[in-house]
Amino acid sequence: MTRRQAHRRRRTARRLLATSAGVATGLLVTGLLSAPTQTKAHADDGAPIGTVARTVGDARYEPGPCPKTPEPVEELEGARCGTLTVSENRAEPSGKTIELGVAIVPATAGTPKSDPIVWLAGGPGDDAVGEAKLAIGAGLNRDRDVILMSQRGTYSADPTALCPNIDQFNARAVGLVYDAPSTERLHVEATKACRDQLAGRGLDLSAYNDTESAADYEDLRSTLGIKQWNLYGISYGTHLALVYMRLHPEGLRSVGIDGILPPSRAGSAATWSSARQGIDGLFKACADQPACDKRYPNLSATFDKLVSDLEAKPVTTTVTLPGHDKPVKVVLDGGALVNWMTSATHVAPQVPRALDELAHGKPQRIARQWAGGKLSPQAIGRVAHGLAYGVFCSAWTPYESQEQALKGGQDAFPSFPRSVQAQAPQLTFLRPDCDVWNVPPADPSIRDVTRGDIPTLALSGSFDSQTGADNGPYVARTLSKAKVVTIPYQPHVVIATSKCAQEIAVSFFDTPDAPKTGCLKGLEPPEFEIAP
């Protein structure tokens, strides 16, 4: 028995309650669900899914207490839980093993379908078990059990690869010039300290990647005795889903991908393209609304000028944040503004007013949002940076040159200063980070497009500035049974914010060839805030 298993047995009686923490951008998921019934979906051998210990090859599933989460999660009450044990590195099957937490939330239907839905979390580095509120709030367990398993290294896995020192540096960095060489040096030092700490604990950092994670899920399917199941991936989870579809298609009935990140495109240039698409979508929605257009004309020009002006002369201010006794110093330069804007499409109604306030010498609203996400308790010690860099540095940077990354910024935002163009949003200092992370490149096949005839729902939001909506048609070119749906006026991960997206997703799993999209016709743009 491992130390983690012993600890889980001691806390069996402490079944998790209440709600999960929500992401730093403050997404709000709503939805009322009836309590799970006692009827259970069954594995091939007739036993309820997740209730029988089983070994297949080198993998073993064992029922047990539910995985740990940062806060209690009400949606896990009544879940069937356990642990999947697999090889850390399948190239060395006699080497170390790792444990991945599993939670199976029962369907609310009296007679559940036999093919459950597996939730693939984003990040890279987010923990699926902690996202139960998001998956269940969207209604995915109406007719099918929903299976949530921690990806390797994430919060409820053993070992973890969290590295809160990076989160703590990111919180401190809101008071530094975002893309200054001095900030880069400190950032890379934090990344190296993370790597040294994980390697010192014995983690094989080369084994934390897409290929191993996809094999983990295939091992889970086998050990649970499930003939076929469905996937629903969000953000990075779509990247993992597309790898899984390419490597292990035989067990897949259908796949939903939401906030799409194709492995064949992933990298800095694509991140710039996505930012352009989502930001333009928001600005166009304001221009199409007479009151917004009149009060905040030419938002794109305003934004571009602010980026250039702040990069030349950063603005320093202080803000008060909930839970912090002392005022927090915030520095806004061009790079910080671009990264704020990439996330701010989640609070689209506020964006025109916030940019106007900044242009008129009032940076507090943007500074508060920029710092609030990074200093939130939910931003510390939750993300598996060991998995994130394992993916970035094996599958992304080896297959994109520095020149290609820079050109992505120049093509998307030609007026931006070169120092801003050199640091893709969400991926600041990625190349020097990967230099110190020092893992081997993935096999070149990791960049192959995914081909096949698995029914696939490709969902995007027109305001998505993190994974652009053009990724839907892109992946559908080589997936003969793909349905491409873009939800207007929605940001990254539409199932989290759009009731229409939730209805489409649930109907897709009922009839993968004909999801119900009628709700798209009645969607209205947001009402933008207009200052007096």
Coordinates of C-alpha atoms in Angstrom, one line a residue:
M1 CA 0.0 0.0 0.0
T2 CA 1.4 3.4 -0.9
R3 CA 1.5 6.4 1.4
R4 CA -1.2 8.1 -0.7
Q5 CA -3.5 5.0 -0.5
A6 CA -3.1 4.8 3.2
H7 CA -4.0 8.4 3.6
R8 CA -7.0 8.0 1.4
R9 CA -8.3 5.1 3.5
R10 CA -7.9 7.2 6.7
R11 CA -10.2 9.9 5.1
T12 CA -12.8 7.6 3.6
A13 CA -15.5 9.0 5.9
R14 CA -14.7 12.6 4.9
R15 CA -16.7 12.6 1.6
L16 CA -16.2 15.8 -0.3
L17 CA -18.9 18.4 -0.2
A18 CA -19.6 22.0 -1.4
T19 CA -18.4 23.7 -4.6
S20 CA -15.2 23.8 -6.6
A21 CA -13.2 27.0 -6.8
G22 CA -13.8 28.5 -10.3
V23 CA -11.0 29.6 -12.7
A24 CA -9.0 32.8 -12.3
T25 CA -11.0 34.6 -15.0
G26 CA -14.1 34.2 -12.9
L27 CA -16.2 32.1 -15.2
L28 CA -19.6 31.4 -13.7
V29 CA -21.3 28.1 -14.4
T30 CA -25.0 27.7 -13.5
G31 CA -27.3 24.8 -13.6
L32 CA -29.5 22.8 -11.3
L33 CA -29.3 19.0 -11.3
S34 CA -31.3 16.3 -9.6
A35 CA -29.5 14.0 -7.3
P36 CA -27.9 10.9 -8.9
T37 CA -30.1 7.8 -8.9
Q38 CA -28.9 4.4 -7.7
T39 CA -29.0 3.0 -11.2
K40 CA -25.5 2.5 -12.5
A41 CA -23.9 2.1 -15.9
H42 CA -22.1 -1.3 -16.2
A43 CA -18.8 -2.4 -17.5
D44 CA -18.5 -5.3 -20.0
D45 CA -18.6 -7.8 -17.1
G46 CA -21.9 -6.5 -15.7
A47 CA -20.4 -4.8 -12.6
P48 CA -21.2 -1.0 -12.1
I49 CA -18.4 1.0 -13.7
G50 CA -15.6 1.8 -11.2
T51 CA -16.6 -0.7 -8.5
V52 CA -14.3 -3.6 -9.4
A53 CA -10.5 -3.8 -9.1
R54 CA -9.0 -4.9 -12.4
T55 CA -5.5 -5.3 -13.9
V56 CA -4.9 -5.1 -17.6
G57 CA -1.2 -5.3 -18.7
D58 CA 0.8 -3.0 -16.5
A59 CA -2.2 -0.9 -15.4
R60 CA -4.4 -1.4 -12.4
Y61 CA -7.6 0.2 -11.3
E62 CA -8.6 0.0 -7.7
P63 CA -11.9 1.4 -6.2
G64 CA -11.4 3.6 -3.2
P65 CA -12.0 7.1 -1.7
C66 CA -12.6 10.1 -3.9
P67 CA -9.5 12.1 -4.9
K68 CA -8.5 15.2 -3.0
T69 CA -9.6 18.6 -4.3
P70 CA -8.5 22.1 -3.2
E71 CA -12.0 22.7 -1.8
P72 CA -14.9 20.3 -1.3
V73 CA -16.9 19.6 -4.5
E74 CA -20.6 19.0 -4.0
E75 CA -20.8 17.3 -7.4
L76 CA -18.6 14.5 -6.2
E77 CA -21.0 13.5 -3.5
G78 CA -22.2 10.1 -4.5
A79 CA -19.4 9.5 -7.0
R80 CA -17.8 6.2 -7.4
C81 CA -14.0 6.7 -7.1
G82 CA -10.7 5.0 -7.2
T83 CA -7.1 5.1 -8.4
L84 CA -5.4 4.1 -11.7
T85 CA -1.8 2.9 -11.3
V86 CA 0.3 3.1 -14.4
S87 CA 4.0 3.2 -15.4
E88 CA 5.5 6.7 -15.2
N89 CA 7.4 6.0 -18.4
R90 CA 6.1 3.2 -20.6
A91 CA 9.4 2.9 -22.3
E92 CA 10.6 1.5 -18.9
P93 CA 7.6 -0.6 -17.8
S94 CA 9.6 -2.1 -14.9
G95 CA 10.4 1.4 -13.5
K96 CA 8.4 3.7 -11.3
T97 CA 4.6 3.8 -11.2
I98 CA 2.3 6.8 -10.6
E99 CA -1.3 7.0 -9.3
L100 CA -4.1 9.0 -10.9
G101 CA -7.3 9.8 -9.1
V102 CA -10.6 8.8 -10.7
A103 CA -14.1 10.0 -9.9
I104 CA -17.2 8.7 -11.8
V105 CA -20.3 10.9 -11.3
P106 CA -23.5 8.8 -12.0
A107 CA -26.0 9.8 -14.6
T108 CA -29.2 11.4 -13.4
A109 CA -31.2 9.2 -15.8
G110 CA -33.0 6.2 -14.5
T111 CA -31.4 3.9 -17.1
P112 CA -27.9 5.4 -18.0
K113 CA -26.4 4.7 -21.4
S114 CA -23.5 2.2 -21.4
D115 CA -20.9 4.6 -22.9
P116 CA -19.8 7.2 -20.4
I117 CA -18.3 10.6 -21.1
V118 CA -14.7 11.3 -20.1
W119 CA -13.8 14.9 -19.2
L120 CA -10.4 16.1 -20.3
A121 CA -9.2 19.1 -18.4
G122 CA -7.4 22.1 -19.8
G123 CA -4.1 23.8 -18.9
P124 CA -1.9 21.9 -19.5
G125 CA -1.8 21.2 -15.8
D126 CA -5.4 21.6 -14.6
D127 CA -7.0 18.7 -12.7
A128 CA -10.2 17.2 -14.1
V129 CA -11.5 16.0 -10.8
G130 CA -11.6 19.6 -9.5
E131 CA -13.6 20.6 -12.6
A132 CA -16.6 18.3 -11.7
K133 CA -18.7 21.4 -11.1
L134 CA -18.1 22.6 -14.6
A135 CA -18.8 19.2 -16.3
I136 CA -21.8 18.4 -14.2
G137 CA -23.2 21.9 -14.3
A138 CA -23.2 21.7 -18.1
G139 CA -25.5 18.7 -17.8
L140 CA -23.2 16.1 -19.3
N141 CA -24.3 13.5 -16.8
R142 CA -28.0 13.6 -17.9
D143 CA -27.9 10.2 -19.6
R144 CA -24.3 9.0 -19.1
D145 CA -21.9 8.7 -16.3
V146 CA -19.2 11.3 -16.4
I147 CA -15.6 10.1 -15.7
L148 CA -13.0 12.6 -14.4
M149 CA -9.4 11.5 -14.0
S150 CA -6.4 13.6 -12.9
Q151 CA -3.9 13.9 -15.7
R152 CA -0.4 12.9 -14.6
G153 CA 1.3 15.4 -12.3
T154 CA -2.0 17.3 -11.5
Y155 CA -3.5 18.1 -8.2
S156 CA -5.0 14.8 -7.3
A157 CA -2.3 12.6 -8.8
D158 CA 0.6 11.1 -7.0
P159 CA 3.2 12.4 -7.5
T160 CA 2.2 15.9 -8.2
A161 CA 4.2 18.4 -10.4
L162 CA 2.6 21.6 -9.1
C163 CA 5.5 24.0 -8.3
P164 CA 3.7 26.8 -6.4
N165 CA 6.9 28.8 -6.6
I166 CA 6.1 29.7 -10.2
D167 CA 2.6 30.9 -9.1
Q168 CA 4.1 33.0 -6.3
F169 CA 6.5 34.6 -8.8
N170 CA 3.7 35.3 -11.2
A171 CA 1.8 37.0 -8.4
R172 CA 4.9 39.1 -7.5
A173 CA 5.5 39.9 -11.2
V174 CA 2.4 42.1 -11.4
G175 CA 4.6 44.8 -9.8
L176 CA 7.4 44.3 -12.5
V177 CA 7.6 45.4 -16.1
Y178 CA 6.0 42.4 -17.8
D179 CA 8.5 41.7 -20.6
A180 CA 11.6 43.4 -19.3
P181 CA 14.9 41.4 -19.5
S182 CA 15.2 41.5 -15.7
T183 CA 11.7 40.0 -15.4
E184 CA 12.7 37.3 -17.9
R185 CA 15.7 36.4 -15.8
L186 CA 13.7 36.0 -12.6
H187 CA 10.9 34.1 -14.5
V188 CA 13.4 31.6 -15.9
E189 CA 15.0 31.2 -12.5
A190 CA 11.6 30.3 -11.1
T191 CA 11.1 27.8 -13.9
K192 CA 14.5 26.2 -13.2
A193 CA 13.9 26.0 -9.5
C194 CA 10.6 24.2 -10.3
R195 CA 12.4 21.8 -12.6
D196 CA 15.2 21.1 -10.0
Q197 CA 12.7 20.5 -7.3
L198 CA 10.6 18.0 -9.3
A199 CA 13.7 16.2 -10.6
G200 CA 15.1 16.1 -7.1
R201 CA 11.9 14.3 -6.0
G202 CA 12.6 11.7 -8.7
L203 CA 10.0 12.6 -11.4
D204 CA 11.0 11.6 -14.9
L205 CA 10.1 14.9 -16.5
S206 CA 10.3 13.5 -20.0
A207 CA 7.3 11.3 -19.3
Y208 CA 4.8 14.1 -18.6
N209 CA 3.4 14.7 -22.1
D210 CA 0.5 14.1 -24.4
T211 CA 1.5 10.6 -25.5
E212 CA 1.8 9.2 -22.0
S213 CA -1.4 11.0 -20.9
A214 CA -3.4 9.5 -23.8
A215 CA -2.1 6.1 -22.9
D216 CA -3.2 6.7 -19.3
Y217 CA -6.8 7.3 -20.5
E218 CA -6.7 4.2 -22.7
D219 CA -5.5 2.2 -19.7
L220 CA -8.4 3.6 -17.7
R221 CA -10.9 2.5 -20.3
S222 CA -9.4 -1.0 -20.3
T223 CA -9.2 -1.4 -16.6
L224 CA -12.8 -0.1 -16.1
G225 CA -14.0 -2.7 -18.6
I226 CA -15.6 -0.2 -21.0
K227 CA -15.9 -1.2 -24.7
Q228 CA -16.4 2.4 -26.0
W229 CA -16.7 5.8 -24.4
N230 CA -17.0 9.4 -25.4
L231 CA -14.6 12.3 -24.8
Y232 CA -15.2 16.0 -23.9
G233 CA -12.1 18.1 -23.9
I234 CA -11.7 21.7 -23.1
S235 CA -8.8 24.0 -24.0
Y236 CA -5.6 21.9 -23.7
G237 CA -7.9 18.9 -23.2
T238 CA -8.8 19.3 -26.9
H239 CA -5.1 19.0 -27.8
L240 CA -5.0 15.8 -25.7
A241 CA -8.2 14.5 -27.2
L242 CA -6.9 14.9 -30.8
V243 CA -3.7 13.0 -29.8
Y244 CA -5.9 10.3 -28.2
M245 CA -8.0 10.1 -31.3
R246 CA -4.9 9.6 -33.5
L247 CA -3.3 7.0 -31.2
H248 CA -6.2 5.1 -29.7
P249 CA -9.3 5.5 -31.9
E250 CA -10.7 2.0 -31.4
G251 CA -12.4 2.8 -28.0
L252 CA -14.0 6.1 -29.0
R253 CA -17.7 6.5 -29.9
S254 CA -17.6 10.3 -30.2
V255 CA -15.5 13.3 -29.2
G256 CA -16.4 16.9 -28.2
I257 CA -13.7 19.5 -28.3
D258 CA -14.3 23.0 -26.9
G259 CA -11.8 25.8 -27.2
I260 CA -9.7 23.9 -29.8
L261 CA -5.9 23.7 -29.7
P262 CA -4.7 21.4 -32.5
P263 CA -1.3 19.8 -31.8
S264 CA -0.3 20.4 -35.4
R265 CA -0.7 24.1 -34.9
A266 CA 0.2 24.7 -31.3
G267 CA 2.7 27.3 -30.5
S268 CA 3.4 31.0 -30.3
A269 CA 2.2 32.0 -33.8
A270 CA -1.1 30.3 -33.3
T271 CA -1.5 32.0 -29.9
W272 CA -1.1 35.4 -31.6
S273 CA -3.6 34.4 -34.3
S274 CA -6.1 33.4 -31.7
A275 CA -5.7 36.7 -29.8
R276 CA -6.4 38.6 -33.0
Q277 CA -9.5 36.7 -33.8
G278 CA -11.1 37.0 -30.3
I279 CA -10.2 40.6 -29.8
D280 CA -11.5 41.6 -33.2
G281 CA -14.7 39.7 -32.5
L282 CA -15.3 41.7 -29.4
F283 CA -14.4 45.0 -31.0
K284 CA -16.7 44.3 -33.9
A285 CA -19.6 43.5 -31.5
C286 CA -19.1 47.0 -29.9
A287 CA -18.9 48.7 -33.3
D288 CA -22.2 47.0 -34.3
Q289 CA -23.9 48.3 -31.2
P290 CA -24.7 52.0 -31.8
A291 CA -24.4 53.1 -28.2
C292 CA -21.0 51.4 -27.7
D293 CA -19.7 52.6 -31.1
K294 CA -20.7 56.2 -30.4
R295 CA -19.1 56.2 -26.9
Y296 CA -16.1 54.1 -27.7
P297 CA -15.3 54.5 -31.4
N298 CA -12.3 52.9 -33.1
L299 CA -11.5 50.6 -30.2
S300 CA -8.9 48.7 -32.2
A301 CA -6.9 51.9 -32.8
T302 CA -7.3 52.8 -29.1
F303 CA -6.0 49.4 -28.1
D304 CA -3.1 49.4 -30.5
K305 CA -2.0 52.9 -29.3
L306 CA -2.2 51.9 -25.7
V307 CA 0.0 48.9 -26.2
S308 CA 2.7 51.0 -27.9
D309 CA 2.4 53.9 -25.4
L310 CA 2.6 51.6 -22.4
E311 CA 5.5 49.6 -23.8
A312 CA 7.4 52.9 -24.2
K313 CA 6.3 54.3 -20.8
P314 CA 4.7 51.7 -18.4
V315 CA 2.1 53.0 -15.9
T316 CA 2.4 52.1 -12.2
T317 CA -0.6 52.2 -9.9
T318 CA -1.8 50.5 -6.7
V319 CA -5.1 48.7 -6.2
T320 CA -6.9 47.1 -3.3
L321 CA -7.8 43.4 -3.7
P322 CA -10.2 41.2 -1.7
G323 CA -8.3 39.3 0.9
H324 CA -5.2 41.6 0.8
D325 CA -4.7 44.0 3.7
K326 CA -2.1 46.2 1.9
P327 CA -2.5 47.9 -1.5
V328 CA -0.9 45.9 -4.4
K329 CA 1.5 47.6 -6.8
V330 CA 0.7 46.9 -10.4
V331 CA 2.8 47.9 -13.5
L332 CA 1.1 47.9 -16.9
D333 CA 3.3 47.9 -20.0
G334 CA 2.3 46.8 -23.5
G335 CA 2.8 43.1 -22.9
A336 CA 0.7 43.2 -19.7
L337 CA -2.1 44.9 -21.5
V338 CA -2.0 42.3 -24.3
N339 CA -2.2 39.5 -21.8
W340 CA -5.0 41.1 -19.9
M341 CA -6.9 41.6 -23.1
T342 CA -6.5 37.9 -24.0
S343 CA -8.3 37.0 -20.8
A344 CA -10.6 39.9 -20.7
T345 CA -12.9 38.6 -23.4
H346 CA -14.4 36.6 -20.6
V347 CA -15.7 39.9 -19.2
A348 CA -16.5 41.4 -22.6
P349 CA -19.2 43.9 -21.5
Q350 CA -16.5 45.7 -19.4
V351 CA -13.7 45.8 -22.0
P352 CA -14.6 49.0 -24.0
R353 CA -15.1 51.0 -20.9
A354 CA -11.9 49.7 -19.3
L355 CA -9.8 50.6 -22.3
D356 CA -11.3 54.0 -22.4
E357 CA -10.6 54.6 -18.8
L358 CA -7.0 53.5 -19.3
A359 CA -6.7 55.9 -22.3
H360 CA -7.9 58.7 -20.0
G361 CA -5.4 58.1 -17.2
K362 CA -7.5 55.7 -15.1
P363 CA -5.7 52.3 -15.1
Q364 CA -7.3 50.9 -11.9
R365 CA -10.0 48.7 -13.4
I366 CA -7.6 46.9 -15.7
A367 CA -4.9 46.8 -13.0
R368 CA -7.4 45.3 -10.5
Q369 CA -8.4 42.6 -13.0
W370 CA -4.8 41.9 -14.1
A371 CA -3.5 41.5 -10.5
G372 CA -6.7 39.9 -9.1
G373 CA -6.4 36.7 -11.2
K374 CA -2.7 36.2 -10.3
L375 CA -3.0 37.0 -6.6
S376 CA -6.2 34.9 -6.1
P377 CA -5.8 31.9 -3.8
Q378 CA -7.1 29.8 -6.7
A379 CA -4.0 30.8 -8.7
I380 CA -1.5 29.4 -6.2
G381 CA -0.5 25.7 -6.1
R382 CA -3.2 24.4 -8.4
V383 CA -1.5 24.0 -11.8
A384 CA 0.9 21.2 -12.7
H385 CA 3.7 23.2 -14.2
G386 CA 5.6 20.0 -14.7
L387 CA 3.0 18.7 -17.1
A388 CA 2.6 22.1 -18.8
Y389 CA 6.3 22.4 -19.6
G390 CA 6.4 18.7 -20.5
V391 CA 3.9 19.5 -23.2
F392 CA 5.2 22.9 -24.3
C393 CA 8.9 21.9 -24.4
S394 CA 8.5 18.5 -26.1
A395 CA 5.7 19.1 -28.6
W396 CA 5.7 22.9 -29.2
T397 CA 9.0 24.7 -29.1
P398 CA 11.0 22.0 -30.9
Y399 CA 8.7 22.4 -33.9
E400 CA 8.5 26.2 -34.1
S401 CA 11.5 28.4 -34.6
Q402 CA 12.0 31.7 -32.9
E403 CA 11.6 33.4 -36.2
Q404 CA 8.2 31.7 -36.8
A405 CA 7.0 32.7 -33.4
L406 CA 8.0 36.3 -33.9
K407 CA 6.4 36.4 -37.4
G408 CA 3.2 35.2 -35.8
G409 CA 3.1 38.4 -33.7
Q410 CA 4.1 40.6 -36.6
D411 CA 1.4 39.2 -38.8
A412 CA -1.3 39.4 -36.2
F413 CA -0.5 42.8 -34.8
P414 CA 1.9 44.6 -37.2
S415 CA 1.8 47.9 -35.3
F416 CA 2.9 46.5 -31.9
P417 CA 6.5 47.2 -30.7
R418 CA 8.9 44.3 -31.4
S419 CA 9.4 43.7 -27.7
V420 CA 5.7 42.9 -27.4
Q421 CA 5.6 40.8 -30.6
A422 CA 8.5 38.7 -29.3
Q423 CA 6.4 37.4 -26.3
A424 CA 3.3 35.5 -27.4
P425 CA 0.3 36.0 -25.0
Q426 CA 0.0 33.2 -22.5
L427 CA 3.5 31.9 -23.5
T428 CA 5.8 34.7 -22.2
F429 CA 9.5 33.6 -22.1
L430 CA 8.6 30.1 -23.3
R431 CA 11.8 29.4 -25.3
P432 CA 14.2 30.2 -22.4
D433 CA 11.9 28.4 -20.1
C434 CA 12.1 25.3 -22.3
D435 CA 15.9 25.7 -22.5
V436 CA 16.2 25.1 -18.7
W437 CA 13.4 22.5 -18.7
N438 CA 15.6 20.4 -20.9
V439 CA 13.4 17.5 -22.0
P440 CA 13.8 15.7 -25.4
P441 CA 11.5 16.6 -28.3
A442 CA 8.5 14.4 -28.8
D443 CA 8.4 12.2 -31.9
P444 CA 7.7 14.4 -34.9
S445 CA 4.4 12.5 -35.3
I446 CA 3.0 14.6 -32.4
R447 CA 2.5 17.4 -35.0
D448 CA 0.5 15.1 -37.3
V449 CA -3.1 16.2 -38.0
T450 CA -5.7 13.8 -36.7
R451 CA -7.6 12.0 -39.4
G452 CA -10.5 9.6 -39.2
D453 CA -14.3 9.2 -39.1
I454 CA -15.0 9.4 -35.4
P455 CA -18.0 11.7 -34.9
T456 CA -16.6 15.0 -33.6
L457 CA -18.2 18.2 -32.3
A458 CA -15.8 21.1 -32.8
L459 CA -17.1 24.0 -30.6
S460 CA -15.6 27.5 -30.5
G461 CA -16.6 31.0 -29.3
S462 CA -16.3 34.0 -31.5
F463 CA -14.7 36.0 -28.7
D464 CA -12.2 33.2 -27.9
S465 CA -8.8 35.0 -27.9
Q466 CA -7.0 32.0 -26.4
T467 CA -7.8 29.3 -29.0
G468 CA -9.2 31.0 -32.1
A469 CA -12.5 29.9 -33.7
D470 CA -10.7 29.1 -37.0
N471 CA -9.3 26.0 -35.3
G472 CA -12.8 24.4 -35.7
P473 CA -12.8 24.3 -39.5
Y474 CA -9.1 23.5 -39.5
V475 CA -9.5 20.2 -37.6
A476 CA -12.7 19.3 -39.5
R477 CA -10.7 19.2 -42.8
T478 CA -9.4 15.8 -41.8
L479 CA -12.2 14.5 -39.7
S480 CA -14.9 13.3 -42.0
K481 CA -17.7 13.3 -39.4
A482 CA -16.9 16.6 -37.7
K483 CA -19.6 19.2 -36.9
V484 CA -18.2 22.7 -36.6
V485 CA -20.2 25.1 -34.4
T486 CA -19.1 28.6 -33.4
I487 CA -21.1 30.2 -30.6
P488 CA -21.3 34.0 -31.2
Y489 CA -20.3 36.4 -28.4
Q490 CA -18.7 33.7 -26.3
P491 CA -15.1 33.5 -24.9
H492 CA -12.8 30.5 -24.4
V493 CA -14.5 27.2 -23.4
V494 CA -18.1 27.9 -24.4
I495 CA -19.7 25.1 -22.3
A496 CA -18.7 27.1 -19.2
T497 CA -20.6 30.3 -20.2
S498 CA -23.3 29.4 -22.8
K499 CA -26.5 27.5 -22.2
C500 CA -26.8 27.1 -25.9
A501 CA -23.4 25.4 -26.0
Q502 CA -24.4 23.1 -23.2
E503 CA -27.6 22.1 -25.1
I504 CA -25.6 21.4 -28.3
A505 CA -23.0 19.3 -26.4
V506 CA -25.6 17.2 -24.6
S507 CA -27.6 16.6 -27.8
F508 CA -24.4 15.7 -29.7
F509 CA -23.8 12.7 -27.4
D510 CA -27.4 11.6 -28.0
T511 CA -27.1 11.9 -31.8
P512 CA -23.5 12.6 -32.8
D513 CA -24.5 12.9 -36.5
A514 CA -27.1 15.5 -35.8
P515 CA -26.6 17.7 -32.8
K516 CA -29.4 20.2 -32.2
T517 CA -28.1 23.7 -33.0
G518 CA -31.5 25.6 -33.2
C519 CA -30.6 27.7 -30.1
L520 CA -28.0 29.6 -32.1
K521 CA -30.7 31.6 -33.8
G522 CA -31.8 33.4 -30.7
L523 CA -28.4 34.5 -29.4
E524 CA -27.9 38.2 -28.7
P525 CA -24.7 40.2 -28.3
P526 CA -23.7 41.4 -24.8
E527 CA -24.8 44.8 -23.7
F528 CA -21.6 46.7 -23.3
E529 CA -21.1 49.0 -20.3
I530 CA -21.4 52.7 -21.2
A531 CA -19.8 55.2 -18.9
P532 CA -21.7 58.5 -18.3

